[in-house]
Coordinates of C-alpha atoms in Angstrom, one line a residue:
M1463 CA 28.3 5.4 -6.4
N1464 CA 27.4 6.5 -9.9
A1465 CA 26.3 2.9 -10.6
L1466 CA 24.2 2.9 -7.5
K1467 CA 22.5 6.2 -8.5
K1468 CA 21.9 4.7 -11.9
I1469 CA 20.1 1.6 -10.7
V1470 CA 18.1 3.5 -8.1
S1471 CA 17.0 5.9 -10.8
I1472 CA 16.0 3.0 -13.1
L1473 CA 13.9 1.4 -10.4
I1474 CA 12.3 4.6 -9.2
V1475 CA 11.4 5.8 -12.7
G1476 CA 10.2 2.3 -13.8
V1477 CA 7.9 1.9 -10.8
C1478 CA 6.6 5.4 -11.1
C1479 CA 5.9 5.2 -14.8
V1480 CA 4.1 1.9 -14.9
L1481 CA 2.4 1.9 -11.5
T1482 CA -0.1 4.2 -9.8
V1483 CA -1.1 4.5 -6.1
N1484 CA -4.2 3.0 -4.6
G1485 CA -4.2 3.8 -0.9
Q1486 CA -5.2 1.6 2.0
S1487 CA -9.0 2.2 1.7
L1488 CA -11.6 1.3 -1.0
Q1489 CA -11.6 3.8 -3.8
V1490 CA -14.8 5.9 -4.3
T1491 CA -15.1 4.4 -7.8
H1492 CA -15.6 1.0 -6.3
F1493 CA -19.1 2.0 -5.2
M1494 CA -20.1 3.5 -8.6
R1495 CA -22.7 1.5 -10.5
L1496 CA -21.4 2.5 -13.9
S1497 CA -17.9 1.3 -13.1
P1498 CA -17.1 -2.3 -14.3
F1499 CA -14.2 -2.6 -11.8
Q1500 CA -16.1 -3.5 -8.6
H1501 CA -14.8 -7.1 -9.1
N1502 CA -11.3 -5.9 -8.2
A1503 CA -12.3 -5.7 -4.6
L1504 CA -15.2 -8.1 -4.7
P1505 CA -14.9 -10.9 -7.3
S1506 CA -18.5 -11.8 -6.7
S1507 CA -19.8 -8.3 -7.7
S1508 CA -22.0 -8.0 -10.7
T1509 CA -21.8 -5.5 -13.5
I1510 CA -24.5 -3.9 -15.6
Y1511 CA -22.7 -4.4 -18.9
N1512 CA -22.6 -7.3 -21.3
G1513 CA -18.9 -6.6 -21.8
Y1514 CA -16.2 -4.0 -21.6
V1515 CA -12.6 -3.3 -22.7
S1516 CA -10.1 -1.2 -20.8
L1517 CA -6.9 0.3 -22.2
P1518 CA -4.0 1.7 -20.1
V1519 CA -6.2 4.7 -19.3
G1520 CA -9.0 2.5 -18.2
N1521 CA -8.2 2.3 -14.5
I1522 CA -5.7 4.9 -13.2
Q1523 CA -5.4 5.7 -9.5
I1524 CA -3.0 7.9 -7.7
G1525 CA -2.7 8.5 -3.9
L1526 CA -0.7 8.5 -0.7
N1527 CA -1.4 7.6 2.9
V1528 CA 1.0 9.3 5.4
G1529 CA -0.9 8.2 8.5
A1530 CA -0.2 10.3 11.6
I1531 CA 2.3 12.7 10.0
R1532 CA 0.4 16.0 9.8
Y1533 CA 1.8 19.4 8.9
K1534 CA -0.3 21.1 11.6
N1535 CA 1.4 18.9 14.2
L1536 CA 4.9 19.7 12.9
F1537 CA 4.6 23.5 12.5
E1538 CA 2.9 26.4 14.1
A1539 CA 1.8 28.9 11.5
N1540 CA 1.2 32.6 11.5
E1541 CA -1.9 34.4 10.3
E1542 CA -0.7 34.2 6.7
G1543 CA -0.3 30.4 7.0
Y1544 CA 3.5 30.4 7.0
P1545 CA 5.3 28.2 9.5
T1546 CA 7.0 30.0 12.3
V1547 CA 7.8 27.4 15.0
L1548 CA 8.7 23.7 14.7
T1549 CA 6.5 21.9 17.2
A1550 CA 8.5 18.7 17.5
T1551 CA 7.1 17.7 20.9
K1552 CA 3.5 18.1 19.6
F1553 CA 4.4 15.9 16.6
V1554 CA 5.8 13.1 18.8
N1555 CA 2.8 13.2 21.1
S1556 CA 0.5 12.9 18.1
L1557 CA 2.1 9.6 17.1
A1558 CA 0.7 6.2 18.2
K1559 CA 2.9 3.4 19.6
K1560 CA 2.9 2.0 16.1
N1561 CA 2.5 4.1 12.9
Y1562 CA 2.0 3.4 9.3
I1563 CA 2.9 4.9 5.9
G1564 CA 1.4 3.1 2.9
L1565 CA 1.7 3.3 -0.8
N1566 CA -0.3 0.7 -2.7
E1567 CA -0.3 0.9 -6.5
D1568 CA -2.5 -0.6 -9.2
L1569 CA -2.8 0.1 -12.9
E1570 CA -4.7 -2.0 -15.3
L1571 CA -2.8 -1.9 -18.6
L1572 CA -5.2 -4.1 -20.5
G1573 CA -8.4 -5.8 -19.6
F1574 CA -11.7 -7.1 -20.9
G1575 CA -14.8 -8.9 -19.6
F1576 CA -17.9 -10.4 -21.1
R1577 CA -21.1 -12.1 -20.1
I1578 CA -21.7 -15.8 -20.8
K1579 CA -25.4 -16.4 -21.0
D1580 CA -27.1 -14.9 -17.9
K1581 CA -25.2 -16.5 -15.0
Y1582 CA -21.6 -16.1 -15.8
F1583 CA -19.2 -13.2 -16.3
L1584 CA -15.5 -13.7 -17.3
T1585 CA -12.8 -11.1 -17.1
V1586 CA -9.1 -11.2 -18.1
D1587 CA -6.7 -8.4 -17.2
Y1588 CA -3.0 -7.5 -17.1
R1589 CA -2.0 -5.2 -14.3
Q1590 CA 1.1 -3.6 -12.9
R1591 CA 1.0 -3.4 -9.1
A1592 CA 3.2 -2.4 -6.2
N1593 CA 2.8 -1.9 -2.5
M1594 CA 5.1 -0.1 -0.1
D1595 CA 4.6 -0.4 3.7
F1596 CA 6.7 1.5 6.3
I1597 CA 5.9 0.7 9.9
Y1598 CA 7.6 2.6 12.7
N1599 CA 7.1 3.1 16.4
Q1600 CA 6.9 6.4 18.3
D1601 CA 10.4 6.2 19.7
V1602 CA 11.9 6.5 16.2
F1603 CA 11.1 10.2 16.3
G1604 CA 10.9 10.5 20.1
L1605 CA 14.6 9.6 20.8
P1606 CA 16.2 12.2 18.5
I1607 CA 13.7 14.9 19.6
Y1608 CA 13.5 14.2 23.4
G1609 CA 17.0 12.9 23.7
N1610 CA 18.3 9.9 25.6
M1611 CA 17.6 11.5 29.1
A1612 CA 13.9 11.1 28.5
Y1613 CA 14.4 7.3 28.4
V1614 CA 16.3 6.9 31.7
D1615 CA 13.5 4.8 33.3
N1616 CA 12.1 3.3 30.1
P1617 CA 14.5 2.3 27.3
A1618 CA 13.9 3.6 23.8
N1619 CA 12.8 0.8 21.5
L1620 CA 13.4 1.5 17.8
D1621 CA 11.3 -0.8 15.7
L1622 CA 11.2 -0.4 11.9
S1623 CA 9.7 -2.4 9.1
F1624 CA 9.9 -1.7 5.4
N1625 CA 8.5 -3.7 2.6
L1626 CA 8.3 -3.0 -1.1
N1627 CA 6.8 -5.3 -3.7
A1628 CA 6.5 -4.4 -7.4
Y1629 CA 5.2 -7.0 -9.8
Q1630 CA 3.1 -7.8 -12.8
E1631 CA -0.2 -9.6 -12.5
I1632 CA -2.2 -11.6 -15.0
G1633 CA -5.6 -12.6 -13.7
V1634 CA -8.7 -14.4 -14.9
S1635 CA -11.8 -13.6 -12.9
F1636 CA -14.9 -15.9 -13.0
R1637 CA -18.3 -14.9 -11.5
H1638 CA -21.1 -17.4 -11.2
K1639 CA -24.6 -16.3 -10.3
V1640 CA -26.0 -19.4 -8.6
N1641 CA -29.6 -18.0 -8.2
D1642 CA -31.3 -14.7 -7.5
R1643 CA -29.7 -14.6 -4.1
I1644 CA -26.3 -16.2 -4.2
S1645 CA -23.3 -15.5 -6.4
W1646 CA -19.6 -16.2 -6.0
G1647 CA -16.4 -15.3 -7.8
A1648 CA -12.7 -16.3 -7.9
R1649 CA -9.8 -14.7 -9.5
P1650 CA -6.6 -16.8 -9.8
K1651 CA -3.6 -14.8 -10.9
L1652 CA -0.1 -15.4 -12.2
L1653 CA 2.5 -13.0 -10.8
F1654 CA 5.9 -11.9 -12.1
G1655 CA 8.1 -9.9 -9.6
I1656 CA 9.9 -6.7 -10.7
A1657 CA 11.6 -5.5 -7.5
N1658 CA 11.5 -6.4 -3.8
V1659 CA 12.9 -4.9 -0.6
N1660 CA 11.9 -6.2 2.8
T1661 CA 13.2 -6.0 6.3
R1662 CA 13.0 -9.2 8.2
Q1663 CA 14.2 -7.5 11.4
F1664 CA 15.3 -4.0 12.5
L1665 CA 15.3 -3.7 16.3
A1666 CA 17.3 -1.4 18.5
Q1667 CA 17.1 -0.7 22.2
I1668 CA 18.8 2.3 23.8
S1669 CA 18.9 2.8 27.6
T1670 CA 20.6 5.4 29.9
D1671 CA 21.9 4.5 33.3
P1672 CA 20.3 6.8 35.9
T1673 CA 23.5 6.9 38.0
D1674 CA 26.4 7.6 35.6
Y1675 CA 24.3 8.2 32.4
T1676 CA 26.1 5.5 30.5
I1677 CA 24.3 4.7 27.2
S1678 CA 23.8 1.1 26.3
M1679 CA 22.5 -0.1 23.0
T1680 CA 21.6 -3.5 21.5
Y1681 CA 20.4 -4.1 18.0
A1682 CA 20.0 -6.5 15.1
A1683 CA 19.0 -5.9 11.5
A1684 CA 18.4 -8.1 8.5
M1685 CA 17.1 -7.2 5.0
R1686 CA 16.7 -8.8 1.6
A1687 CA 16.4 -7.3 -1.9
A1688 CA 15.8 -8.5 -5.4
A1689 CA 15.2 -7.0 -8.8
I1690 CA 15.0 -7.8 -12.5
V1691 CA 17.9 -5.3 -13.0
P1692 CA 21.1 -7.4 -12.7
F1693 CA 23.4 -6.1 -9.9
T1694 CA 25.7 -7.2 -7.1
M1695 CA 26.5 -5.5 -3.8
A1696 CA 29.3 -6.0 -1.3
F1697 CA 30.6 -4.2 1.8
N1698 CA 33.9 -4.2 3.6
P1699 CA 35.3 -1.7 6.2
Q1700 CA 38.2 -0.6 4.0
D1701 CA 36.4 0.2 0.8
G1702 CA 32.8 0.6 2.0
F1703 CA 30.0 -0.3 -0.3
Q1704 CA 30.8 -1.9 -3.6
F1705 CA 28.1 -1.9 -6.2
D1706 CA 28.3 -3.4 -9.7
L1707 CA 25.6 -3.0 -12.3
G1708 CA 25.3 -6.0 -14.6
N1709 CA 24.3 -6.3 -18.2
L1710 CA 21.1 -4.3 -18.7
G1711 CA 20.3 -6.5 -21.7
E1712 CA 19.4 -9.3 -19.3
I1713 CA 16.4 -7.3 -18.0
P1714 CA 13.9 -8.7 -20.7
K1715 CA 15.1 -12.2 -19.8
N1716 CA 14.5 -11.6 -16.1
V1717 CA 11.0 -10.1 -16.4
F1718 CA 9.3 -13.5 -16.1
K1719 CA 11.7 -15.3 -13.8
N1720 CA 10.3 -14.2 -10.4
V1721 CA 7.2 -16.3 -10.6
G1722 CA 4.4 -16.2 -8.0
F1723 CA 0.7 -17.1 -7.7
G1724 CA -2.2 -15.5 -6.0
V1725 CA -6.0 -15.6 -5.7
D1726 CA -9.0 -13.3 -4.9
L1727 CA -12.2 -14.8 -3.6
G1728 CA -15.7 -13.3 -3.2
F1729 CA -19.2 -14.3 -2.1
S1730 CA -22.4 -12.3 -2.3
Y1731 CA -25.8 -12.9 -0.8
Q1732 CA -29.0 -11.0 -1.5
L1733 CA -30.5 -11.0 2.0
M1734 CA -33.6 -9.1 1.0
E1735 CA -34.9 -7.5 -2.2
S1736 CA -33.0 -4.3 -1.5
L1737 CA -30.2 -5.5 0.8
G1738 CA -27.1 -7.3 -0.3
L1739 CA -24.1 -8.6 1.7
S1740 CA -20.7 -9.4 0.3
V1741 CA -17.3 -10.6 1.5
G1742 CA -14.0 -10.7 -0.3
V1743 CA -10.6 -12.1 0.5
L1744 CA -7.9 -10.6 -1.7
D1745 CA -4.2 -11.1 -2.5
L1746 CA -3.7 -14.5 -1.0
G1747 CA -0.4 -15.5 -2.6
F1748 CA 3.4 -15.2 -2.8
I1749 CA 6.3 -14.4 -5.2
N1750 CA 9.5 -16.4 -5.5
W1751 CA 12.5 -14.1 -6.0
K1752 CA 15.4 -15.4 -8.0
T1753 CA 17.1 -12.5 -9.8
S1754 CA 19.8 -10.4 -8.2
T1755 CA 18.8 -11.7 -4.7
T1756 CA 20.9 -10.0 -2.0
S1757 CA 20.9 -10.1 1.8
M1758 CA 22.1 -7.5 4.2
S1759 CA 22.5 -8.2 7.9
S1760 CA 24.1 -6.6 11.0
N1761 CA 24.5 -7.7 14.6
M1762 CA 26.5 -6.3 17.5
A1763 CA 30.2 -7.4 17.5
D1764 CA 32.8 -7.6 20.2
A1765 CA 35.3 -5.0 18.7
G1766 CA 36.9 -3.7 21.9
S1767 CA 36.2 -2.0 25.3
L1768 CA 32.9 -0.5 24.3
Y1769 CA 31.4 -4.0 24.0
N1770 CA 29.7 -5.4 27.2
E1771 CA 27.7 -8.6 27.2
G1772 CA 26.1 -8.1 23.8
S1773 CA 25.7 -4.3 24.2
F1774 CA 27.5 -1.2 22.9
T1775 CA 28.2 1.0 25.9
F1776 CA 29.3 4.6 25.9
S1777 CA 30.2 6.5 29.0
G1778 CA 31.4 9.7 27.4
L1779 CA 34.5 11.1 25.8
T1780 CA 37.9 11.6 27.6
P1781 CA 39.6 15.0 27.3
S1782 CA 42.1 13.6 24.8
Q1783 CA 39.2 12.3 22.7
I1784 CA 37.5 15.6 22.8
Q1785 CA 40.7 17.3 21.7
S1786 CA 41.0 14.9 18.8
L1787 CA 37.6 15.9 17.5
T1788 CA 39.0 19.2 16.4
D1789 CA 41.0 17.3 13.9
G1790 CA 39.2 15.9 10.9
Q1791 CA 41.2 12.7 11.0
G1792 CA 40.3 12.3 14.6
V1793 CA 36.6 12.4 13.8
S1794 CA 37.1 9.9 10.9
G1795 CA 39.1 7.6 13.2
M1796 CA 36.4 7.6 15.9
L1797 CA 33.7 6.8 13.4
D1798 CA 35.7 4.0 12.0
T1799 CA 36.2 2.6 15.5
I1800 CA 32.5 2.8 16.3
A1801 CA 31.6 1.1 12.9
K1802 CA 33.6 -2.0 13.9
Y1803 CA 30.9 -2.7 16.6
F1804 CA 28.2 -2.6 13.9
P1805 CA 29.5 -4.8 11.1
L1806 CA 27.4 -5.1 7.9
D1807 CA 27.3 -8.2 5.9
V1808 CA 26.2 -7.8 2.3
A1809 CA 26.3 -10.7 -0.1
P1810 CA 24.3 -12.6 -2.8
T1811 CA 21.8 -15.0 -1.3
A1812 CA 19.7 -17.9 -2.4
K1813 CA 16.2 -17.4 -3.8
Y1814 CA 13.5 -16.5 -1.3
A1815 CA 9.7 -16.0 -1.2
T1816 CA 7.6 -13.1 0.0
A1817 CA 3.9 -13.0 0.7
L1818 CA 1.5 -10.5 -0.8
T1819 CA -0.4 -8.1 1.5
P1820 CA -3.7 -9.9 2.2
R1821 CA -7.0 -7.9 2.6
V1822 CA -10.5 -8.8 3.7
V1823 CA -13.5 -6.7 2.5
L1824 CA -16.9 -6.8 4.1
Q1825 CA -19.7 -4.8 2.4
A1826 CA -23.4 -4.2 2.7
D1827 CA -25.5 -2.4 0.0
Y1828 CA -29.0 -1.0 0.4
E1829 CA -31.0 0.2 -2.6
F1830 CA -33.5 2.6 -1.2
A1831 CA -34.8 4.1 -4.5
K1832 CA -34.5 3.5 -8.2
Y1833 CA -30.8 3.5 -9.1
H1834 CA -29.9 5.0 -5.7
R1835 CA -28.1 3.0 -3.0
V1836 CA -26.0 3.4 0.1
S1837 CA -23.1 1.1 1.0
A1838 CA -21.0 0.4 4.1
A1839 CA -17.7 -1.4 3.6
T1840 CA -14.8 -2.2 5.9
Q1841 CA -11.4 -3.4 4.7
F1842 CA -8.7 -5.0 6.8
C1843 CA -5.1 -5.2 5.7
F1844 CA -2.5 -7.3 7.4
T1845 CA 1.1 -6.1 7.0
K1846 CA 4.1 -7.4 9.1
N1847 CA 2.0 -8.0 12.2
F1848 CA 0.3 -4.6 11.8
F1849 CA -3.4 -4.4 11.5
Q1850 CA -4.7 -1.6 9.3
P1851 CA -8.6 -1.3 9.2
S1852 CA -10.7 1.2 7.3
L1853 CA -14.5 1.9 7.2
T1854 CA -16.3 3.5 4.3
L1855 CA -19.8 4.8 4.0
A1856 CA -20.9 5.7 0.5
Y1857 CA -23.9 6.9 -1.5
D1858 CA -24.2 6.3 -5.2
G1859 CA -26.9 7.7 -7.5
C1860 CA -27.4 7.0 -11.2
F1861 CA -29.3 9.7 -13.2
F1862 CA -30.8 9.4 -16.7
N1863 CA -29.0 6.0 -17.1
A1864 CA -25.9 8.0 -18.0
I1865 CA -24.6 10.1 -15.0
D1866 CA -23.1 8.4 -11.9
V1867 CA -22.5 10.4 -8.8
C1868 CA -20.9 9.0 -5.6
V1869 CA -20.0 10.5 -2.3
A1870 CA -18.0 8.5 0.3
Y1871 CA -16.6 9.0 3.7
T1872 CA -13.7 6.9 5.0
M1873 CA -12.3 6.5 8.5
Q1874 CA -9.0 4.8 9.2
R1875 CA -6.3 5.0 11.8
H1876 CA -5.1 8.6 12.2
S1877 CA -7.2 9.7 9.3
Y1878 CA -10.8 10.7 9.8
D1879 CA -11.3 13.5 7.3
N1880 CA -11.5 11.6 4.1
L1881 CA -14.5 12.8 2.1
G1882 CA -14.5 11.2 -1.4
V1883 CA -16.4 12.3 -4.5
G1884 CA -16.7 10.4 -7.8
V1885 CA -18.4 11.3 -11.1
G1886 CA -19.0 9.1 -14.1
F1887 CA -20.5 9.6 -17.5
N1888 CA -21.7 6.9 -19.8
L1889 CA -21.5 8.3 -23.3
G1890 CA -22.9 5.4 -25.4
V1891 CA -20.1 2.8 -25.6
V1892 CA -17.7 5.1 -23.6
N1893 CA -17.6 5.4 -19.9
V1894 CA -15.5 8.3 -18.4
Y1895 CA -15.1 8.7 -14.7
A1896 CA -13.0 10.6 -12.2
G1897 CA -12.9 10.8 -8.4
T1898 CA -10.9 11.4 -5.3
Q1899 CA -10.9 9.7 -2.0
N1900 CA -10.2 12.9 -0.1
I1901 CA -11.5 16.1 -1.8
I1902 CA -10.7 18.1 1.4
A1903 CA -7.0 17.6 0.5
A1904 CA -7.5 19.7 -2.6
F1905 CA -8.2 22.7 -0.3
S1906 CA -5.7 21.8 2.4
V1907 CA -2.9 19.6 1.1
R1908 CA -0.6 20.3 4.0
N1909 CA -2.9 18.9 6.6
A1910 CA -4.2 15.9 4.7
S1911 CA -3.2 12.4 5.7
Q1912 CA -4.4 10.8 2.5
L1913 CA -4.1 12.1 -1.1
T1914 CA -5.8 10.2 -3.9
A1915 CA -7.2 10.8 -7.4
T1916 CA -8.6 8.4 -9.9
A1917 CA -9.7 8.7 -13.5
G1918 CA -10.3 6.4 -16.4
L1919 CA -12.0 5.6 -19.7
V1920 CA -13.7 2.3 -20.5
F1921 CA -15.4 1.0 -23.6
N1922 CA -18.5 -1.1 -22.9
W1923 CA -21.5 -2.5 -24.5
G1924 CA -24.9 -3.8 -23.4
H1925 CA -25.5 -0.8 -21.1
Y1926 CA -28.7 -1.5 -19.2
K1927 CA -30.0 -3.8 -21.8
N1928 CA -29.9 -6.8 -19.6
W1929 CA -30.8 -5.0 -16.4
R1930 CA -33.8 -7.3 -15.8
K1931 CA -31.6 -10.4 -16.2
I1932 CA -28.9 -9.1 -13.8
Y1933 CA -31.3 -7.8 -11.1
P1934 CA -34.6 -9.4 -11.9
K1935 CA -36.3 -8.8 -8.6
K1936 CA -35.0 -5.2 -8.2
E1937 CA -35.9 -4.2 -11.7
K1938 CA -39.5 -5.5 -11.3
R1939 CA -39.8 -3.5 -8.1
L1940 CA -38.2 -0.3 -9.6
D1941 CA -40.4 -0.3 -12.7

């Protein structure tokens, strides 16, 4: 167990140190004119700079999306705001049939970009990324809170899906301005996996017979894991989990063994002089996992009288069984007996591949005054057959060619109170910016479904010098 704690600590600390969270909606800084990172979500987006360089502090984002889990639905508070009653029923009723918790991380450790003549812009970057998706249905909380008698007529279906991807990304982005109306961009990228955990299946169905209240359960589970940290896992009923940590000196050798490929694509069209439309398709790709690959699976087994046609059935305890529960050994023996019906197979497995989490971004920008524009953008994420949309409305204003102010409002499933604010300052060759996707959370953290913050520092050159060449029609109108 000490080895298990050690490796878990290594993975958690490593991921937390080198990665930051991005959330499931577009960051407020995406809409800021002075930010050079709009190409991260729309590879066809233009930038006002001739070039830029970002260091590890150039693009840092932190956040969390807890979906439908709200403090106000879990507790009833008194006048001072302290919780007094656990409102479990209210919490279950607030959940949808399918619910989502997301953690998407993105940190640019090093990047630079530069203009080639007037029609091309090239960027190269090295990023550390991770995404965690946890999808669960309402019955996961409904069954323990309501009890099995609430599911006499309709069986409780427990459906869980967990996926974690942590990886390095080296990308080269190329934007081509075809003419004053059309531009496109592509960003092929080379990926190197750090850690992966994914459930291929976790389904359980529990039903209660309305006549004799016999509980029946069927289930199946399968999971895979991989990491650059060398380890092996095994399980047997006698000794339980066996975990062995390998030679940590192999970690540097494993950093570049889990190879993958991906691509981001974008297209922009200037519909009118002040109105532009863009579409982006992001994170199309996969990673091949080869290091410390492990599989875990479990299916119902025929281990005795409690097995009935593929189901585990329980009709209650006999008086002698109840008496044995007063003895510690009796409890242990009963648990060991039940465990035989749910065998767990843990063993090394062959290499496997996982897909990235693809996203589609649609955006419209309208410039209604000099250096002032409004934008509407929607993003669609596809995770394990779960559709996660978001809609963002944003205003961005640039003042004195040096101060950038953005206000954005985002709606997504179970989260409709996300008011974002971003501020940027262009101090000669230095661009400093900060923002949050949900400023309301700063005043009411307990009731926020999304917590985000972003800040950075970028060195750039050519600020506004080529404004006419980048936006020739707009600049002519604005001047």
